[in-house]
XYZ file of C-alpha atoms in Angstrom:
363
model
C 116.952 110.228 117.159
C 119.256 113.242 117.152
C 118.668 116.830 116.296
C 120.011 117.840 112.877
C 121.862 120.908 111.627
C 118.742 122.594 110.212
C 117.020 122.480 113.582
C 120.123 123.784 115.365
C 120.426 126.713 112.966
C 116.857 127.721 113.704
C 117.548 127.817 117.438
C 114.955 125.223 118.465
C 114.999 123.948 122.036
C 117.645 121.182 122.133
C 116.053 119.193 124.956
C 112.654 119.163 123.282
C 114.080 118.184 119.930
C 116.129 115.331 121.386
C 113.136 113.984 123.299
C 110.846 114.082 120.269
C 113.434 112.646 117.906
C 112.865 115.397 115.326
C 113.600 114.709 111.636
C 113.567 117.443 109.030
C 113.400 116.641 105.343
C 114.223 120.262 104.462
C 113.213 122.367 101.528
C 115.849 120.877 99.240
C 114.167 117.476 99.362
C 111.067 118.838 97.691
C 112.971 119.328 94.448
C 113.109 115.554 94.075
C 109.321 115.328 94.029
C 107.725 113.288 91.271
C 104.036 114.058 91.052
C 101.577 111.257 90.363
C 98.278 112.371 88.888
C 95.317 111.600 91.103
C 92.928 108.940 89.868
C 89.248 109.458 89.263
C 86.178 107.288 89.565
C 85.215 105.055 92.475
C 86.740 105.300 95.935
C 88.878 102.209 95.271
C 90.253 103.810 92.097
C 91.258 107.120 93.694
C 94.990 107.772 93.549
C 95.334 104.923 91.034
C 94.175 102.468 93.693
C 96.932 103.434 96.155
C 94.517 103.638 99.093
C 92.541 100.510 98.244
C 92.437 98.403 101.415
C 93.309 101.350 103.697
C 90.501 101.042 106.234
C 90.469 104.636 107.533
C 90.441 106.262 104.082
C 87.165 108.169 103.821
C 88.067 110.826 101.269
C 90.677 113.583 101.124
C 90.828 115.919 104.124
C 91.037 119.497 102.897
C 93.711 121.468 104.780
C 94.227 124.210 102.210
C 94.785 127.575 103.844
C 97.008 126.117 106.586
C 100.783 126.570 106.648
C 101.372 123.393 108.657
C 99.390 120.159 108.867
C 99.949 117.196 111.202
C 99.442 113.549 110.249
C 99.523 110.829 112.904
C 101.912 107.919 112.400
C 100.457 104.884 114.155
C 96.791 105.891 114.044
C 93.786 103.592 114.110
C 92.840 100.945 116.623
C 95.986 98.893 116.004
C 98.419 101.738 115.375
C 98.864 100.671 111.738
C 97.470 103.666 109.885
C 98.352 107.211 108.933
C 95.652 109.584 110.131
C 94.224 111.126 108.033
C 95.180 108.806 105.206
C 94.753 111.426 102.451
C 95.219 115.189 102.788
C 95.009 118.177 100.437
C 97.325 121.144 101.079
C 98.531 124.332 99.384
C 101.900 124.506 97.591
C 104.515 125.506 100.171
C 102.678 123.990 103.151
C 104.612 121.827 105.615
C 103.354 118.394 106.635
C 104.495 117.114 110.032
C 104.174 113.384 110.686
C 103.996 112.686 114.425
C 104.405 109.232 115.966
C 101.722 108.023 118.403
C 103.880 105.242 119.839
C 101.350 102.606 118.741
C 101.786 99.676 116.344
C 105.550 99.191 116.605
C 108.278 100.809 114.532
C 107.208 103.010 111.614
C 108.735 105.248 108.989
C 107.455 107.548 106.225
C 108.692 106.802 102.699
C 107.451 108.478 99.499
C 107.304 105.916 96.706
C 109.461 107.981 94.312
C 111.948 109.272 96.889
C 110.540 112.776 97.386
C 110.844 112.324 101.171
C 112.018 109.596 103.525
C 112.177 109.648 107.331
C 114.809 106.891 107.446
C 114.771 103.770 109.606
C 111.596 102.712 111.390
C 111.207 104.031 114.948
C 108.551 103.460 117.599
C 109.047 106.283 120.125
C 105.955 108.376 120.832
C 106.393 112.042 119.958
C 108.938 111.459 117.192
C 108.294 113.824 114.269
C 109.324 114.124 110.640
C 108.392 116.998 108.357
C 108.523 117.938 104.703
C 107.719 121.246 103.005
C 106.038 120.990 99.602
C 107.403 124.276 98.257
C 108.337 122.984 94.792
C 105.169 120.937 94.268
C 102.767 122.012 91.546
C 99.002 122.181 91.507
C 97.607 118.674 91.097
C 100.775 116.880 92.209
C 100.142 113.822 94.361
C 102.646 112.089 96.641
C 101.985 108.464 97.611
C 103.826 107.296 100.712
C 103.921 104.307 103.055
C 105.400 102.765 106.193
C 108.070 100.286 105.077
C 107.433 97.613 107.745
C 103.632 97.794 107.452
C 102.832 98.676 103.840
C 101.473 95.172 103.252
C 98.789 95.651 105.928
C 97.560 98.959 104.494
C 99.700 101.584 106.239
C 99.759 104.026 103.330
C 98.943 107.676 102.774
C 98.737 110.454 100.202
C 99.526 114.165 100.124
C 97.743 116.015 97.301
C 98.774 119.581 96.467
C 96.459 122.349 95.242
C 93.596 120.263 93.883
C 92.538 116.641 93.578
C 89.756 114.638 91.957
C 88.281 113.088 95.096
C 85.543 113.556 97.690
C 86.739 116.297 100.048
C 86.317 116.072 103.817
C 86.221 119.190 105.983
C 88.348 118.372 109.062
C 86.557 121.026 111.128
C 83.111 119.691 110.272
C 84.201 116.124 110.922
C 85.597 117.059 114.312
C 88.588 114.767 113.984
C 91.578 113.790 111.935
C 90.090 110.753 110.257
C 92.387 108.370 112.092
C 89.739 106.306 113.798
C 89.430 103.541 111.255
C 89.880 100.163 112.849
C 90.549 96.890 111.092
C 88.046 94.712 112.879
C 85.506 92.575 111.079
C 83.139 91.920 113.934
C 82.474 92.669 117.559
C 83.584 89.288 118.830
C 81.471 86.683 120.585
C 80.320 87.228 124.142
C 82.354 84.177 125.147
C 85.544 86.028 124.214
C 84.701 89.628 125.101
C 86.216 91.916 122.458
C 89.250 89.664 121.930
C 88.492 89.070 118.236
C 87.411 92.603 117.382
C 90.366 93.172 115.011
C 91.027 89.590 113.874
C 90.418 89.490 110.128
C 89.693 85.756 109.731
C 87.430 85.314 112.780
C 83.960 84.166 111.705
C 82.886 81.987 114.618
C 84.234 79.061 116.630
C 85.379 75.940 114.792
C 83.829 72.933 116.559
C 86.557 70.279 116.812
C 85.135 68.276 119.707
C 85.552 64.527 119.426
C 89.193 64.723 118.327
C 92.191 63.855 120.482
C 94.524 66.214 118.635
C 93.849 69.434 116.725
C 96.221 71.583 114.645
C 96.218 75.388 114.372
C 98.330 77.140 111.717
C 100.701 79.835 113.013
C 101.191 82.399 110.258
C 97.926 81.944 108.386
C 96.188 84.459 106.171
C 97.438 86.359 103.146
C 100.186 88.139 105.102
C 101.047 85.320 107.503
C 99.779 87.348 110.465
C 96.889 85.208 111.713
C 96.162 81.996 113.604
C 93.994 79.649 111.545
C 91.420 78.831 112.676
C 91.502 81.616 115.284
C 88.807 80.173 117.573
C 88.357 76.471 118.276
C 86.197 74.375 120.595
C 87.760 71.171 121.966
C 87.052 68.505 124.569
C 88.753 68.373 127.933
C 92.034 66.481 127.501
C 92.470 67.372 123.823
C 95.958 68.344 122.644
C 96.254 71.442 120.462
C 99.295 71.569 118.179
C 100.309 74.957 116.771
C 102.312 74.527 113.560
C 104.327 77.324 111.936
C 103.746 78.029 108.220
C 106.961 80.010 107.805
C 105.000 83.112 106.726
C 104.807 86.551 108.335
C 108.113 86.558 110.230
C 108.784 85.387 113.774
C 105.801 84.264 115.861
C 105.085 82.774 119.256
C 102.012 81.520 121.125
C 101.370 83.118 124.524
C 98.222 82.633 126.623
C 97.229 85.894 128.302
C 97.243 84.424 131.829
C 100.289 82.192 131.412
C 98.500 78.854 130.899
C 100.862 78.111 127.990
C 103.759 79.889 126.297
C 105.856 78.732 123.336
C 108.756 81.020 124.267
C 110.648 83.373 121.964
C 109.300 84.168 118.514
C 110.561 81.900 115.722
C 109.969 81.921 111.971
C 111.027 78.450 110.764
C 108.387 76.533 108.819
C 107.357 73.276 110.463
C 108.071 74.424 114.026
C 105.441 73.055 116.417
C 104.260 73.758 119.935
C 101.589 71.787 121.753
C 99.507 71.982 124.898
C 97.098 69.420 126.357
C 94.004 70.835 128.057
C 93.688 68.039 130.604
C 93.007 70.292 133.607
C 90.565 72.609 131.824
C 86.962 72.720 132.947
C 83.720 72.885 130.993
C 83.309 76.394 129.590
C 86.919 77.492 130.165
C 88.308 79.838 127.508
C 92.015 80.374 126.862
C 92.852 83.536 124.908
C 96.297 83.730 123.362
C 98.327 85.924 121.015
C 101.526 86.243 119.038
C 103.418 88.902 120.985
C 105.205 90.562 118.028
C 101.957 90.797 116.036
C 99.161 91.056 118.594
C 98.565 94.687 117.632
C 97.719 93.654 114.048
C 95.184 91.044 115.139
C 97.235 87.855 115.472
C 95.153 86.406 118.290
C 93.317 83.190 118.993
C 91.235 81.335 121.558
C 90.703 77.759 122.693
C 87.319 77.042 124.288
C 86.812 73.794 126.195
C 83.552 71.850 126.274
C 81.163 74.697 125.468
C 81.234 78.345 124.404
C 78.735 81.140 123.837
C 79.394 81.695 120.126
C 78.277 80.694 116.645
C 79.686 77.216 116.021
C 81.165 76.276 112.663
C 81.544 72.739 111.370
C 84.855 71.011 111.916
C 85.525 70.660 108.199
C 86.631 73.372 105.815
C 89.453 74.939 107.829
C 93.194 74.493 107.996
C 93.055 73.799 111.688
C 93.491 70.059 111.460
C 89.814 69.440 111.812
C 89.866 66.312 109.753
C 86.471 66.930 108.187
C 84.481 63.807 107.451
C 84.127 62.354 103.996
C 80.538 61.122 104.402
C 78.035 61.599 101.599
C 75.225 64.079 101.932
C 71.639 63.316 100.954
C 72.093 65.256 97.728
C 75.259 63.274 96.946
C 73.405 59.988 97.448
C 70.539 61.162 95.267
C 72.930 62.116 92.492
C 74.656 58.732 92.650
C 71.314 56.912 92.581
C 70.268 58.785 89.465
C 73.610 58.007 87.876
C 73.339 54.298 88.612
C 69.741 54.264 87.390
C 70.730 55.860 84.098
C 73.604 53.427 83.651
C 71.274 50.515 84.408
C 68.802 51.674 81.782
C 71.575 51.582 79.192
C 72.866 48.156 80.245
C 69.536 46.262 80.337
C 69.139 46.076 76.511
C 72.736 44.898 76.196
C 72.210 42.121 78.725
C 68.961 41.113 76.981
C 70.667 40.951 73.563
C 73.472 38.835 75.009
C 70.920 36.490 76.562
C 69.076 36.077 73.228
C 72.316 35.324 71.402
C 73.238 32.699 73.976
C 69.854 30.963 73.514
C 70.239 30.874 69.710
C 73.698 29.362 70.027
C 72.331 26.739 72.398
C 69.563 25.798 69.885
C 72.103 25.343 67.067
C 74.286 23.117 69.195
C 71.285 21.006 70.105
């Protein structure tokens, strides 16, 4: 990032600006602003649903009375949030977005073009700012990170007033950027490995099978392994198969036990590893390197694991669930056959009577 003409004219320190990769939107950019009225009602409906699914959104942080406000770019446990997600400022206040260096490359793009930081960058300390001098009371600016909008990296700047629950940043003692994405603490057998893995719900028990398949690029956004945790026998071969979703992926065990190589995106790509030298209770934790920070992680447990076990059926992990009938299925079939039999008995009896009458006539 290079220092621009506005910064040079103001006499800022050149070394500092070059190191931080400073962007300035400038006052002229504010004239492009297109205000979007804030929504009302439930939390999910605030801002017309813009922040629905944004895990660290807890209301609008009230920064009125401050000339300059800072928002973190790359907040949250995985570096995939703006922190705070929603802020309220006075007309004329300047918002400075500052990169944390977490979560990969990010940018800041207002949905209607009011401000745009440009191409995504990852360097910690990079900043971009915009002054809302032409914004009116009640104007709302929805913005996002281009590469990570689909995983909830979105934010809002409200000006003057907003119909939302207000959060006092001083009383809260933070910037509201702590929201993680995890859906569980992870099993003791895996430590905290699955803390931010959205589809982890236990270990899929696939023992008794010679070969097991795990989808690479599962989930709604193609950024998960499915199933993420599996239990296999010693000597079982695990085949990872690419779905073609979510971009380029690879499969890398954290201690080097297996590694698929460079990330690839082609659907149908496969990589396999046979756990012939694994011992009872061994656990192999692995990740997709480009997407580990967003929870694309998995584990293979061998023989036994300290975790809730799920049945082999019902997943996309090649479990080959059985087709046996349950007790309730058998009961239902028995009732069905019994009902059918009750209908057929009179028909058979009538046919028998007719046959006897025909025999008497022939005699």
